[in-house]
Amino acid sequence: MADPDTATVEHLRAARARVLERIAVACARSGRRPEDVTLVAVSKTVPSERLVAAVAAGLDLLGENRVQEAAAKVSLVPGAQWHLVGPLQANKARRAVELFAAIESVDSVELARRLGRLALEAGRAPLPVFLQVNVDADPAKAGFLPAELEASLPGSIGPAEGGLELVGLMTIGRLVASADEARPTFADLRALSERLRGEAPGLGAGLSMGMSDDFEVAVEEGATHVRVGRALFGERPSP
Ligand SMILES: *Cc1c(COP(=O)(O)O)cnc(C)c1O
């Protein structure tokens, strides 16, 4: 494989430094430590050659929203770890367990159980997952409704299932005019996590929230993982 283009690596290194600096400033504002926030570089639509440069620039944790797209890229981008951040169909679950270090978009009890079974079968370490929550009950979005999760989590998805490590909760902020309008969604996810962990000790404290337009607000509200695409890689081609 050819070495990545130097100018591309430098460009991505600078973009990464800018995003990490913004995370650090948001941490300072809210009394948090930057090392407690993990940057997931969302690389959907970004070609694998550019991702080789991204890894060289230090962006080695990549997020993809489609199993098929990730499957085409994984072997071409050595040294990267991959998170699935988009919807997962049951028939692609086995492939997802092979490809991804973590699945951030588990949106049903059924899917959680299936992934746990597949991870056990694969004999791998417990698969880290986030449960996706549709905090604002937006009909256009996937995820558990908060009430649904409060009713079902303690009994239905737990370490007893085996195969899974419940890292925490994930949400997608509302599409809003200013980042600050997304704040209540993030605050609600954090409050939900605190309530749930009281009843379901198997649930970790991870909070995956915040994207290019609102990650600083998400960090202020406690995000442990931010999923940033455009602020690193530039605008995506329109579909
Ligand atoms: C595309 C995507 C992101 C990144 O969005 P940007 O606005 O490019 O930062 C984050 N999370 C999910 C689930 C996505 O699909």
Coordinates of N, CA, C and O and ligand atoms in Angstrom, one line a residue, residues 42 44 65 85-86 170 172 211-213 227-231 236, ligand 1:
V42 N -16.1 10.2 12.4 CA -17.1 9.6 11.6 C -16.7 9.7 10.1 O -16.7 10.8 9.6
K44 N -18.0 8.0 7.3 CA -18.9 7.6 6.2 C -18.6 8.5 5.0 O -18.4 9.7 5.2
N65 N -21.6 4.3 9.5 CA -23.0 4.1 9.7 C -23.6 3.0 8.9 O -24.8 2.7 9.1
V85 N -22.1 3.4 14.1 CA -22.9 4.4 14.6 C -24.3 4.5 14.0 O -25.1 5.4 14.3
G86 N -24.5 3.6 13.0 CA -25.8 3.7 12.3 C -26.6 2.5 12.5 O -26.2 1.5 13.1
M170 N -26.4 6.2 24.0 CA -26.0 7.0 22.8 C -27.3 7.7 22.4 O -28.4 7.2 22.4
I172 N -28.7 10.9 19.3 CA -28.4 11.9 18.2 C -29.2 13.1 18.6 O -30.4 13.0 18.8
M211 N -22.1 15.8 17.8 CA -21.6 15.7 16.4 C -21.0 17.0 16.0 O -20.8 17.9 16.9
S212 N -20.6 17.2 14.8 CA -19.9 18.4 14.4 C -20.5 19.7 14.9 O -19.8 20.6 15.3
D213 N -21.8 19.8 14.8 CA -22.5 21.1 15.1 C -22.7 21.3 16.6 O -23.1 22.4 17.0
R227 N -19.0 12.0 18.3 CA -19.0 11.4 17.0 C -18.9 12.5 16.0 O -19.9 13.1 15.7
V228 N -17.7 12.8 15.5 CA -17.5 14.0 14.7 C -17.0 13.6 13.3 O -16.0 12.9 13.1
G229 N -17.8 14.0 12.3 CA -17.5 13.8 10.9 C -17.0 15.0 10.2 O -15.8 15.3 9.9
R230 N -17.9 15.9 9.8 CA -17.6 17.1 8.9 C -16.6 18.0 9.5 O -15.8 18.6 8.7
A231 N -16.5 18.2 10.8 CA -15.5 19.1 11.4 C -14.1 18.5 11.2 O -13.1 19.3 11.3
R236 N -19.8 16.4 3.5 CA -19.9 15.2 2.7 C -20.7 15.5 1.4 O -21.4 16.5 1.4
Ligands
LIG1 C1 -22.9 11.1 10.3 C2 -23.0 10.8 11.7 C3 -22.3 11.6 12.7 C4 -21.3 12.7 12.3 O1 -22.0 13.8 11.9 P1 -21.2 15.1 11.5 O2 -22.3 16.1 11.5 O3 -20.6 14.9 10.2 O4 -20.2 15.4 12.6 C5 -22.4 11.2 14.0 N1 -23.3 10.3 14.4 C6 -24.0 9.6 13.5 C7 -25.0 8.5 14.0 C8 -23.9 9.8 12.2 O5 -24.7 9.1 11.3

